[in-house]
Every structure is written in C-alpha cells, then in structure tokens.
XYZ file of C-alpha atoms in Angstrom:
223
model
C 11.489 -17.050 -9.903
C 11.979 -14.094 -10.742
C 10.566 -12.976 -14.384
C 7.036 -13.711 -15.307
C 5.197 -13.977 -18.888
C 1.334 -12.947 -18.266
C 0.423 -13.240 -21.738
C 3.044 -11.469 -24.260
C 4.241 -8.405 -21.317
C 7.302 -9.619 -19.447
C 7.722 -8.509 -15.568
C 10.807 -8.465 -13.259
C 10.956 -7.800 -10.458
C 13.472 -5.021 -9.360
C 13.381 -5.075 -6.233
C 11.016 -3.425 -3.467
C 9.100 -1.420 -5.722
C 11.169 -1.461 -8.925
C 9.343 -2.896 -12.369
C 10.793 -3.904 -15.124
C 7.819 -4.372 -18.111
C 8.025 -5.632 -21.880
C 5.953 -6.095 -23.918
C 4.475 -4.102 -27.737
C 8.601 -3.601 -28.921
C 9.179 -1.381 -25.043
C 10.849 -1.380 -22.378
C 8.705 0.593 -19.294
C 10.782 0.507 -16.174
C 8.924 1.718 -12.748
C 10.330 3.567 -9.461
C 14.215 1.470 -10.411
C 15.945 1.426 -7.078
C 19.219 -0.480 -6.041
C 19.539 -1.970 -9.591
C 23.135 -3.189 -9.311
C 25.719 -4.429 -11.957
C 25.678 -2.788 -15.635
C 22.224 -2.330 -17.582
C 22.234 -2.737 -21.273
C 21.056 -0.878 -24.191
C 18.741 -3.203 -24.596
C 17.649 -3.152 -21.253
C 17.255 0.222 -20.675
C 14.057 1.912 -20.491
C 12.254 3.689 -23.639
C 9.565 4.587 -21.268
C 10.431 5.389 -17.554
C 7.442 6.168 -14.541
C 8.733 7.496 -11.214
C 5.764 7.408 -8.328
C 6.958 10.061 -5.888
C 10.242 11.871 -4.806
C 11.552 9.262 -1.769
C 15.146 8.046 -2.069
C 13.559 4.600 -2.883
C 11.351 5.003 -5.694
C 13.495 8.573 -6.890
C 16.981 7.106 -7.235
C 18.954 9.787 -9.502
C 22.326 6.965 -10.185
C 19.453 3.807 -10.986
C 17.795 6.718 -13.180
C 21.088 7.262 -14.510
C 21.787 3.470 -15.409
C 18.224 2.298 -16.629
C 17.546 5.355 -18.595
C 18.021 5.697 -22.810
C 18.961 8.835 -23.627
C 15.400 8.744 -25.778
C 13.484 7.136 -23.244
C 10.396 9.538 -21.778
C 10.165 10.263 -18.085
C 6.761 10.828 -16.346
C 7.140 12.801 -13.170
C 4.453 14.206 -10.244
C 4.276 17.621 -11.064
C 5.625 18.212 -7.243
C 8.581 16.167 -8.175
C 12.078 18.809 -7.158
C 14.108 16.481 -9.632
C 14.525 17.664 -12.791
C 15.975 15.728 -15.614
C 17.708 15.876 -19.148
C 15.837 15.373 -22.227
C 11.942 13.792 -22.574
C 10.444 14.706 -18.980
C 7.031 15.408 -18.826
C 5.225 16.124 -15.450
C 2.269 14.448 -14.484
C -0.606 14.673 -12.267
C -3.373 11.693 -10.191
C -5.933 12.691 -12.994
C -3.970 13.082 -16.218
C -5.106 10.365 -18.994
C -2.029 9.671 -21.865
C -3.617 7.997 -24.050
C -4.593 7.888 -28.226
C -2.790 11.307 -29.029
C -1.310 12.021 -26.437
C 0.159 8.346 -24.950
C 3.536 8.008 -24.421
C 5.300 6.583 -27.348
C 2.284 4.302 -28.090
C 1.765 3.135 -24.640
C -1.919 4.123 -23.144
C -0.719 5.049 -19.318
C -3.419 6.252 -16.762
C -2.062 8.116 -13.202
C -3.797 7.397 -10.560
C -3.429 8.261 -6.517
C -1.748 7.203 -4.354
C -1.570 8.483 -0.401
C -1.710 7.886 2.975
C -4.615 7.758 4.844
C -3.879 8.423 8.784
C -0.503 8.477 8.409
C 2.115 11.733 7.253
C 4.422 9.654 4.939
C 2.618 10.161 1.577
C -0.043 13.466 1.969
C -2.523 13.575 -0.658
C -1.275 14.916 -3.657
C 2.265 14.000 -3.605
C 2.907 10.683 -5.202
C 0.848 8.498 -8.305
C 0.549 5.019 -9.128
C 0.334 4.188 -12.756
C -2.069 1.810 -15.123
C -0.655 0.794 -18.309
C -1.508 -0.606 -20.596
C 0.787 -3.091 -22.518
C -0.258 -5.841 -24.989
C -3.885 -5.624 -24.492
C -2.789 -5.899 -20.452
C -4.089 -3.523 -17.555
C -1.003 -3.486 -15.095
C -1.306 -1.171 -12.287
C 1.431 0.031 -9.964
C -0.035 1.343 -6.955
C 2.793 3.240 -6.035
C 3.271 3.950 -1.821
C -0.117 3.894 -0.773
C -2.807 2.472 2.071
C -6.407 1.223 0.632
C -7.801 4.717 -0.505
C -11.052 4.986 -2.032
C -9.857 5.656 -5.479
C -9.098 2.233 -5.777
C -12.735 1.139 -6.758
C -12.771 2.583 -9.982
C -9.526 1.140 -11.455
C -9.889 -1.626 -14.434
C -6.514 -3.791 -13.943
C -5.972 -7.357 -15.064
C -2.405 -7.433 -13.202
C -2.011 -5.621 -9.994
C 1.303 -4.611 -8.105
C 0.552 -3.950 -4.646
C 2.653 -2.492 -1.701
C 1.748 -5.128 1.309
C 5.369 -4.184 3.860
C 2.949 -2.047 6.046
C 3.934 0.463 7.722
C 4.647 3.327 5.067
C 1.839 1.851 3.093
C -0.589 -0.832 2.918
C 0.382 -4.614 5.167
C -0.937 -7.737 4.152
C -4.460 -7.617 4.901
C -5.039 -3.898 3.163
C -3.470 -5.092 0.443
C -5.779 -8.204 -0.289
C -8.911 -6.086 0.662
C -7.374 -3.792 -2.434
C -7.328 -6.871 -3.969
C -10.640 -7.705 -3.885
C -11.666 -4.245 -4.337
C -9.910 -4.482 -8.243
C -11.240 -7.890 -8.882
C -7.781 -8.289 -11.038
C -6.466 -11.592 -12.733
C -3.106 -11.678 -10.862
C -1.431 -9.825 -8.316
C 2.209 -9.218 -7.469
C 3.511 -7.739 -4.157
C 5.954 -5.472 -3.675
C 7.569 -3.224 -1.730
C 8.613 -5.257 1.178
C 11.719 -6.888 2.753
C 14.329 -4.786 2.044
C 14.145 -1.272 3.798
C 13.749 -1.308 7.079
C 10.197 -0.870 8.727
C 8.593 -3.469 5.721
C 8.840 -6.553 6.640
C 5.929 -8.894 5.840
C 4.445 -11.851 5.076
C 3.824 -13.006 1.743
C 2.175 -16.080 3.024
C -0.536 -14.800 4.686
C -0.819 -12.204 1.575
C -1.404 -15.311 -0.261
C -3.871 -16.331 2.231
C -6.019 -13.866 2.511
C -6.000 -12.730 -1.175
C -7.333 -16.857 -1.846
C -10.098 -16.181 0.613
C -11.679 -13.229 -0.802
C -10.968 -13.631 -4.202
C -9.657 -15.089 -6.928
C -6.742 -13.607 -8.234
C -3.427 -15.922 -8.347
C -0.650 -14.784 -6.298
C 2.452 -14.152 -8.313
C 5.587 -14.334 -5.341
C 8.884 -13.305 -7.183
C 11.966 -12.755 -6.075
C 14.473 -9.705 -6.577
C 16.657 -9.574 -8.865
C 19.227 -9.046 -5.535
C 18.872 -12.425 -4.362
C 20.324 -15.704 -5.904
C-alpha cells in the first residue's frame, strides 16, 4: 500500500524521507524530494517542514511544486536557502503550540544528529513532532539513535533505517523500544545510494522488542 489512515490522519510516504500528512483540514509536507507529476492545489502544503539543507531533504524544485503561496514553511536556522512568503527559522527545543501554533497545528522541534560520523553534526538539522487530529507524529529527520529520543512522546514514528547516513535497522528498532509508539513507519532507505535496508529485519526486531505495529509503505514512485 502507498498510504494509510491512522485515526483521522492520512499518511502518504512520498519516498525517501518525504511525507504528506492530512488532517484538521490541513495538508502538511515534510522533506518533499524527487516528486514526480503535477501536484494539484488541494494536495499542496498548508504547512511545510524541512529537517535540514541536504539536497534530498531541502529540494527547491520539489518545494516549489508542493508549496501553496499561503503556506507556512519551517526551516532550520542555519539553512542557507531563502524562501518567499511565510518562512520561519527554527531550532531544536522550540515549541510552537497554543498562540504560537502554526495554523492551529502544535509542533515541537527536536534534535537530530549523527554520533561518530560527520554527515549530520549536532545543530545542523532537526526532527519534528506534529500534533494532528489527536495524534502525535514524530519525523526523526536524519539522525542516529540519540539520548534525546528518551524524552519524545509519539503515537506514530517515522524513522530512518538505511544506515550509513542515519540509523540502521537495529538502531531504529532500539529507538522504537525507547519511544514506545503505537505505530512505526520506516523511511530513508532504498532510493539514495548508501541507504539499502532490510525492512523485514527491521519488522522482526521491532516485534521482538515492542508492541508497536510496523507499517511498510510503498513510496509514490513504486508501481
């Protein structure tokens, strides 16, 4: 399957680390990349979240394709790309809720970084926890298994499993055990060189360690 409804939230995996979330009459995109075809207005972003500046997460041509002129875009403070319209700089630790909520959407910005490798140093990128239709959805960004995950509360987690640049299957399964969500969707594997992963291994590891349901989605380019 290419998408899933969990509660009142509709989740589309767009491939790699890209997702489209629907709920509360809002369309939320996270890290759109290599999106084929035309995106109609009703499918474009009311809120756009960018985790970091790497080409496969902050793609100007894909951002232009999915972003409404009225959209609010959140980007890390050190991202050099400039945006027109409502674009706001954020960093890990920011909490946008209540009067600071984005179009009524509560968003927490959390840490995302590598340990023992230099692809994603601390402070360069972020992850997001979005509260949508009563569910807390955590998009980890490009990260290893980090101590900060122990404080994350989420019903649904979107975790990289491709290794090399991020967590691999084993580390991601440990992250699931730490966060204890109800659902987990793997991402960031199979589409960029160096991100091969074994989703069956990931599923087995999660099932051994937690009660979370693993959902394997086909990305939007799969036949």
